[in-house]
Coordinates of C-alpha atoms in Angstrom, one line a residue:
M1 CA 0.0 0.0 0.0
R2 CA 1.0 3.6 -0.5
F3 CA 0.6 6.0 2.4
L4 CA 0.9 9.7 3.1
L5 CA 1.3 10.7 6.7
I6 CA 0.9 14.4 7.6
L7 CA 3.1 15.6 10.4
D8 CA 2.8 19.1 12.0
R9 CA 5.9 20.5 13.7
V10 CA 5.0 24.2 13.4
E11 CA 4.4 24.8 17.2
N12 CA 6.9 22.2 18.3
P13 CA 9.9 21.3 16.0
A14 CA 10.7 18.4 18.4
S15 CA 7.1 17.1 18.3
A16 CA 6.6 13.8 20.1
N17 CA 3.6 13.0 17.8
A18 CA 5.8 13.5 14.7
L19 CA 8.4 11.2 16.2
L20 CA 5.8 8.5 16.8
A21 CA 4.5 8.9 13.2
C22 CA 8.0 8.4 11.9
R23 CA 8.4 5.3 14.0
L24 CA 5.2 3.9 12.5
A25 CA 6.4 4.9 9.0
G26 CA 9.6 3.0 9.6
E27 CA 7.6 -0.2 10.5
L28 CA 5.4 0.2 7.4
L29 CA 8.5 0.6 5.2
T30 CA 10.0 -2.6 6.7
A31 CA 6.8 -4.4 5.9
G32 CA 7.1 -3.4 2.2
H33 CA 4.8 -0.5 2.0
E34 CA 5.5 2.9 0.4
V35 CA 5.4 5.9 2.7
H36 CA 5.4 9.6 2.1
L37 CA 5.6 12.2 4.8
L38 CA 4.2 15.7 4.4
E39 CA 5.9 17.8 7.1
L40 CA 4.5 21.1 8.2
W41 CA 7.3 23.1 9.8
D42 CA 8.0 26.5 11.3
G43 CA 10.4 27.9 8.6
R44 CA 13.3 28.0 11.0
T45 CA 14.0 24.5 12.4
A46 CA 14.0 22.1 9.4
P47 CA 12.4 18.7 10.0
P48 CA 14.9 15.8 10.6
A49 CA 15.7 13.3 7.9
P50 CA 12.8 10.9 7.3
P51 CA 13.1 7.1 8.0
E52 CA 15.2 5.5 5.3
G53 CA 13.1 4.8 2.3
A54 CA 10.4 7.3 3.0
V55 CA 9.7 10.3 0.7
Q56 CA 9.6 13.6 2.5
H57 CA 7.6 16.6 1.3
T58 CA 7.7 19.9 3.3
L59 CA 5.6 23.1 3.8
A60 CA 7.0 26.0 5.7
F61 CA 4.9 28.3 7.9
A62 CA 7.2 30.9 9.3
D63 CA 4.3 33.4 9.2
E64 CA 2.3 31.3 11.7
R65 CA 5.4 30.8 13.9
L66 CA 5.8 34.6 14.1
M67 CA 2.1 35.0 14.7
N68 CA 2.1 32.5 17.5
T69 CA 5.1 34.0 19.1
A70 CA 3.7 37.5 19.0
L71 CA 0.2 36.5 20.3
E72 CA 1.7 34.0 22.8
N73 CA -0.6 31.3 21.2
G74 CA -3.6 33.1 22.7
A75 CA -2.7 32.0 26.2
K76 CA -4.4 33.7 29.1
G77 CA -2.2 35.9 31.3
G78 CA 1.2 36.8 30.1
T79 CA 1.7 40.0 28.1
P80 CA -1.3 42.4 27.8
V81 CA -3.1 42.1 24.5
P82 CA -2.2 45.6 23.2
L83 CA 1.5 44.7 23.5
R84 CA 1.0 41.4 21.8
L85 CA -0.7 43.2 18.9
L86 CA 2.2 45.7 18.7
R87 CA 4.6 42.7 18.4
L88 CA 2.4 41.2 15.7
A89 CA 2.4 44.5 13.7
V90 CA 6.2 44.3 13.3
H91 CA 5.8 41.3 11.0
P92 CA 3.5 41.8 8.0
T93 CA 3.4 38.1 7.2
A94 CA 2.3 37.4 10.8
V95 CA -0.4 40.0 10.5
A96 CA -1.6 38.4 7.3
A97 CA -1.6 35.0 9.0
A98 CA -3.6 36.4 12.0
F99 CA -6.1 37.9 9.6
R100 CA -6.6 34.7 7.8
Q101 CA -7.0 32.7 11.0
L102 CA -9.0 35.1 13.2
V103 CA -11.1 37.0 10.7
L104 CA -11.4 34.8 7.6
H105 CA -11.4 31.6 9.6
A106 CA -9.2 30.1 6.9
P107 CA -5.7 29.5 8.4
R108 CA -3.0 29.3 5.7
R109 CA -1.8 26.1 7.3
T110 CA -5.2 24.4 6.7
V111 CA -5.7 25.9 3.2
D112 CA -2.2 25.3 1.8
S113 CA -2.0 21.9 3.4
R114 CA -5.2 20.8 1.8
R115 CA -3.9 22.0 -1.6
E116 CA -0.7 20.1 -1.1
I117 CA -2.5 16.9 0.0
Q118 CA -4.6 17.1 -3.2
R119 CA -1.5 17.8 -5.4
L120 CA 0.4 14.9 -3.9
D121 CA -2.5 12.5 -4.2
A122 CA -3.0 13.4 -7.8
R123 CA 0.6 12.5 -8.5
Y124 CA 1.0 9.4 -6.3
H125 CA -2.5 8.0 -5.9
F126 CA -2.3 7.1 -2.2
D127 CA -4.3 4.2 -0.8
A128 CA -4.6 6.1 2.5
V129 CA -3.7 9.6 3.8
C130 CA -3.3 9.9 7.6
A131 CA -3.3 13.2 9.6
V132 CA -1.3 12.8 12.8
C133 CA -3.0 15.0 15.5
A134 CA -2.5 17.1 17.5
P135 CA -2.4 19.9 16.5
Y136 CA -5.5 19.6 14.4
R137 CA -4.7 21.8 11.4
A138 CA -3.6 18.8 9.4
A139 CA -6.9 17.0 10.3
F140 CA -9.0 20.0 9.1
A141 CA -7.0 20.1 5.9
L142 CA -7.6 16.5 5.2
E143 CA -11.3 16.8 6.2
T144 CA -12.2 18.6 3.0
A145 CA -9.4 17.4 0.7
R146 CA -10.5 15.7 -2.5
I147 CA -8.5 12.5 -2.7
G148 CA -9.0 9.0 -4.0
G149 CA -7.9 6.9 -1.0
K150 CA -9.0 6.5 2.5
K151 CA -8.9 9.3 5.0
L152 CA -7.4 8.4 8.4
L153 CA -7.0 10.4 11.7
W154 CA -4.5 9.4 14.3
Q155 CA -5.7 11.3 17.4
L156 CA -2.7 11.1 19.7
D157 CA -4.3 13.8 21.8
P158 CA -8.1 14.2 22.3
Y159 CA -9.8 17.1 20.6
A160 CA -13.1 18.2 22.2
S161 CA -12.4 16.3 25.5
N162 CA -9.0 17.9 26.0
R163 CA -9.5 20.0 29.2
D164 CA -6.5 22.2 29.0
Y165 CA -8.0 24.2 26.2
V166 CA -11.5 24.9 24.7
A167 CA -11.8 23.1 21.4
P168 CA -13.6 25.3 18.8
G169 CA -17.0 23.8 18.2
G170 CA -16.5 21.1 20.8
F171 CA -17.9 17.6 20.3
A172 CA -20.2 18.7 17.5
R173 CA -17.1 19.9 15.5
E174 CA -15.3 16.7 16.3
G175 CA -18.3 14.7 15.0
Q176 CA -18.1 16.6 11.7
L177 CA -14.5 15.7 11.4
L178 CA -15.2 12.1 12.1
D179 CA -18.0 12.1 9.5
A180 CA -15.4 13.1 6.9
V181 CA -12.9 10.3 7.6
D182 CA -12.9 6.5 7.1
V183 CA -11.0 5.5 10.2
A184 CA -9.9 7.2 13.4
F185 CA -7.2 5.9 15.7
I186 CA -7.4 6.8 19.4
T187 CA -5.3 6.0 22.5
P188 CA -6.8 3.7 25.1
Q189 CA -7.7 6.4 27.7
A190 CA -9.9 8.2 25.1
L191 CA -12.2 5.3 24.6
P192 CA -14.9 6.3 27.2
D193 CA -15.8 9.3 24.9
Y194 CA -16.9 6.7 22.3
E195 CA -18.5 4.1 24.6
G196 CA -21.4 5.8 26.3
G197 CA -19.8 9.3 25.9
P198 CA -20.7 12.2 23.5
L199 CA -19.0 10.5 20.5
S200 CA -20.7 7.1 20.8
G201 CA -22.3 7.6 17.4
W202 CA -18.9 7.2 15.7
R203 CA -17.7 4.1 17.7
S204 CA -17.7 2.0 14.5
K205 CA -15.0 4.2 12.9
I206 CA -12.7 4.1 16.0
H207 CA -9.8 1.8 16.5
V208 CA -7.6 1.9 19.6
L209 CA -3.9 2.2 18.8
G210 CA -1.1 2.0 21.3
F211 CA 1.9 4.4 21.3
P212 CA 4.8 2.9 19.3
V213 CA 7.4 3.7 21.9
L214 CA 8.3 0.5 23.7
L215 CA 11.9 0.0 22.5
P216 CA 15.1 -1.2 24.2
M217 CA 17.3 1.5 25.7
P218 CA 21.1 1.2 26.0
A219 CA 22.5 0.7 29.5
P220 CA 23.8 3.9 31.2
A221 CA 27.5 4.6 31.1
P222 CA 29.4 3.9 34.4
H223 CA 29.1 6.8 36.8
T224 CA 28.9 7.6 40.5
G225 CA 25.8 8.7 42.3
L226 CA 22.2 8.2 41.3
R227 CA 20.6 10.1 38.4
C228 CA 16.9 10.7 38.3
V229 CA 15.6 12.1 35.0
F230 CA 12.4 13.6 33.7
C231 CA 12.1 14.9 30.1
G232 CA 8.9 16.6 29.1
S233 CA 6.9 19.8 29.0
L234 CA 5.1 21.3 31.9
Y235 CA 1.6 22.9 31.8
P236 CA -0.3 24.6 34.6
T237 CA -3.3 22.5 35.8
V238 CA -2.2 19.6 33.5
R239 CA 1.4 18.5 34.4
E240 CA 3.1 20.3 37.2
P241 CA 6.5 19.8 39.0
D242 CA 5.7 21.0 42.5
F243 CA 5.2 17.6 44.1
A244 CA 8.4 16.2 42.6
L245 CA 10.4 19.2 43.7
E246 CA 9.0 19.0 47.2
L247 CA 9.8 15.3 47.5
F248 CA 13.4 15.5 46.2
G249 CA 14.0 18.7 48.2
R250 CA 12.9 17.1 51.4
L251 CA 14.7 13.8 50.6
N252 CA 17.9 15.9 49.9
D253 CA 20.0 12.8 49.2
P254 CA 23.6 14.0 48.6
Q255 CA 24.1 11.1 46.1
L256 CA 21.1 11.9 43.9
T257 CA 20.9 14.3 41.0
L258 CA 17.5 15.4 39.7
T259 CA 17.4 16.5 36.1
M260 CA 14.1 17.9 34.7
A261 CA 14.5 18.9 31.0
G262 CA 11.8 20.5 28.9
G263 CA 9.7 23.7 28.5
G264 CA 7.1 25.4 30.6
W265 CA 9.1 26.3 33.6
Q266 CA 8.3 30.0 33.4
R267 CA 5.0 29.3 35.2
F268 CA 6.8 27.4 38.0
A269 CA 9.7 29.8 38.7
S270 CA 9.2 30.0 42.5
A271 CA 9.1 26.2 42.9
E272 CA 12.2 25.9 40.8
E273 CA 14.1 28.5 42.9
K274 CA 13.1 26.8 46.1
A275 CA 14.3 23.5 44.9
R276 CA 17.6 25.0 43.7
A277 CA 18.2 26.6 47.0
V278 CA 18.1 23.2 48.7
L279 CA 19.6 20.9 46.0
G280 CA 22.1 23.3 44.4
E281 CA 24.0 21.7 41.6
R282 CA 22.1 18.4 42.2
F283 CA 19.1 20.0 40.5
V284 CA 19.6 20.4 36.7
C285 CA 17.0 22.2 34.6
P286 CA 18.4 22.6 31.1
G287 CA 15.2 23.7 29.4
P288 CA 13.9 22.3 26.0
L289 CA 16.2 19.8 24.3
P290 CA 16.4 18.2 20.9
P291 CA 14.9 14.6 20.9
S292 CA 18.4 13.1 20.6
D293 CA 19.7 15.0 23.7
A294 CA 16.6 14.1 25.7
A295 CA 17.1 10.4 24.7
A296 CA 20.7 10.6 25.8
L297 CA 19.7 11.9 29.2
E298 CA 17.1 9.1 29.7
A299 CA 19.7 6.5 28.5
D300 CA 22.2 7.7 31.2
A301 CA 19.5 7.8 34.0
D302 CA 19.3 5.4 36.8
V303 CA 15.7 6.2 37.6
L304 CA 13.1 7.7 35.3
L305 CA 10.6 10.1 36.7
S306 CA 7.0 10.3 35.4
L307 CA 4.7 13.2 36.3
G308 CA 1.0 12.2 36.3
N309 CA -1.5 14.3 34.5
F310 CA -4.4 16.0 36.3
Y311 CA -6.8 14.8 33.6
D312 CA -7.7 11.2 33.2
N313 CA -8.2 11.4 29.4
Q314 CA -4.6 12.0 28.7
M315 CA -1.8 9.5 29.1
P316 CA 1.9 10.4 28.4
S317 CA 3.4 8.1 25.7
K318 CA 6.7 8.6 27.4
L319 CA 5.7 6.2 30.2
F320 CA 5.9 3.3 27.8
S321 CA 9.3 4.3 26.5
Y322 CA 10.4 4.4 30.2
F323 CA 9.1 0.8 30.5
G324 CA 11.2 -0.2 27.5
S325 CA 14.3 0.9 29.3
G326 CA 13.7 -1.7 32.0
K327 CA 14.8 0.8 34.6
P328 CA 13.1 1.8 37.8
V329 CA 10.2 4.2 37.2
L330 CA 9.0 6.6 39.8
H331 CA 5.4 7.9 39.0
L332 CA 3.9 10.8 40.9
A333 CA 0.1 10.5 40.6
V334 CA -2.1 13.5 41.1
S335 CA -5.4 11.8 40.2
E336 CA -7.0 8.7 41.7
T337 CA -8.3 7.9 38.2
D338 CA -4.9 8.3 36.5
P339 CA -5.2 6.0 33.5
T340 CA -1.5 4.9 33.8
L341 CA -2.0 3.3 37.2
P342 CA -3.1 -0.2 35.8
Y343 CA -0.1 -0.3 33.5
L344 CA 2.3 0.8 36.4
A345 CA 0.8 -1.9 38.6
R346 CA 2.2 -4.6 36.2
Y347 CA 5.7 -3.1 36.0
P348 CA 7.9 -4.8 38.6
L349 CA 10.3 -1.8 39.1
A350 CA 7.6 0.9 39.5
L351 CA 6.9 3.0 42.5
V352 CA 3.7 5.2 42.6
L353 CA 3.5 8.0 45.1
H354 CA 0.3 10.1 45.4
R355 CA 0.3 13.8 45.7
Q356 CA -2.6 13.7 48.1
D357 CA -0.4 11.8 50.6
G358 CA 2.2 14.6 50.6
A359 CA 5.9 14.5 51.3
T360 CA 5.5 13.1 54.8
P361 CA 8.3 11.3 56.6
A362 CA 6.6 8.0 55.9
V363 CA 6.4 8.7 52.1
L364 CA 10.0 9.9 52.1
E365 CA 11.2 6.7 53.8
R366 CA 9.2 4.7 51.3
L367 CA 10.9 6.5 48.4
R368 CA 14.4 6.2 50.1
R369 CA 13.9 2.5 50.6
W370 CA 12.7 1.9 47.0
L371 CA 15.7 3.9 45.5
D372 CA 18.1 1.7 47.6
Q373 CA 16.4 -1.6 46.7
T374 CA 16.1 -0.9 42.9
Q375 CA 19.5 0.8 42.4
G376 CA 21.2 -0.9 39.4
Q377 CA 18.3 -3.2 38.5
R378 CA 17.0 -3.5 35.0
L379 CA 14.3 -5.7 33.5
P380 CA 15.1 -7.6 30.2
Y381 CA 13.5 -6.0 27.2
A382 CA 11.7 -9.2 26.2
Q383 CA 10.0 -9.3 29.6
V384 CA 8.7 -5.8 29.3
A385 CA 7.6 -6.3 25.7
A386 CA 5.6 -9.3 26.9
L387 CA 3.9 -7.2 29.5
Y388 CA 2.9 -4.4 27.0
P389 CA 2.9 -5.8 23.5
A390 CA 0.4 -3.3 22.1
F391 CA 3.0 -0.5 22.6
T392 CA 5.8 -2.1 20.6
P393 CA 6.2 -0.4 17.1
G394 CA 5.8 -3.6 15.2
H395 CA 2.5 -4.4 17.0
V396 CA 1.2 -0.9 16.5
A397 CA 1.9 -1.2 12.7
Q398 CA 0.1 -4.5 12.6
D399 CA -2.9 -3.0 14.3
F400 CA -2.8 0.0 12.0
L401 CA -2.9 -2.1 8.9
A402 CA -5.5 -4.6 10.2
S403 CA -7.9 -1.7 10.8
L404 CA -7.8 -0.8 7.1
G405 CA -9.4 -4.0 6.0

């Protein structure tokens, strides 16, 4: 079969969703299929080389990058609106992008992507075109594109049920999107929306697809001390570092270094300063990193730190890549209905601590004892893959192909 996967890196050049799509593409290529990638990028950070054998096509959207920067992605708080508009006015292309998006309701990313999808389909005659979401610009471009093959959505993040933003049109708009496609792939924790939830009418189009992230990780290089690593973005009311910083600050183990890489720290500056005052150089906060650098940090870690989400319809794909490492995994849960808990219960080297229990002496002793007991331990990859087969790339590719009939 011949596939076109649409990847959107405009807001995030190091997009985890794009990485997962490339991993699926690699498996499809290995199975003998032809794969093209249409990469939407920000005009500044070029997309990485595609998997060997894939054909890469690109569309640049520097105007939208400038618009998003000037308007701070429409986030509440931050710079007052008049100052954002002044920043926007400095860039004529950004002004045009904002006009198209906010006034004409025809974002260039959607319009130009639709045109390119149709152009590529007319040339290559794809059996299926898959929009990898989120963001959802690629999905809206595919929705009305005139193509000959099947239309697929891979909804790695929920649309209408995502609680950290208000989705335009809500569930009704998502239903329209689902009407326009042949198959939609969702992650396991999104299934309740389709079984008794507001999207139940589209259950027949839905297939659950795991994250293709369960891969073996190299052993860490020899070193002294204990390295605990988290790589990921922080978001207020979604994924926050406060409980982790309180735990490690009170533990204050002189042999332990805590590294927390990723963006979003501007909203948690006071917690960061407090942790640094206690831990000093044993608290490392390098900011956003390229995927290769983040992978190197995780490979050299002794313990991998997972921050639980506040919302039970979101499950970080990173947790399953942690499992693939075979290393001890510390998960800090903030919700009793955290969808990762059943998976963590099956992982022999996992420790789950709940925010509601606080950083009490008993909790700290439990953490200290677990760190001591698991230090240097690793599970064989084959054992982990047997526990979570649906999250190995090969299995994900099989499920993807089977759903197409």
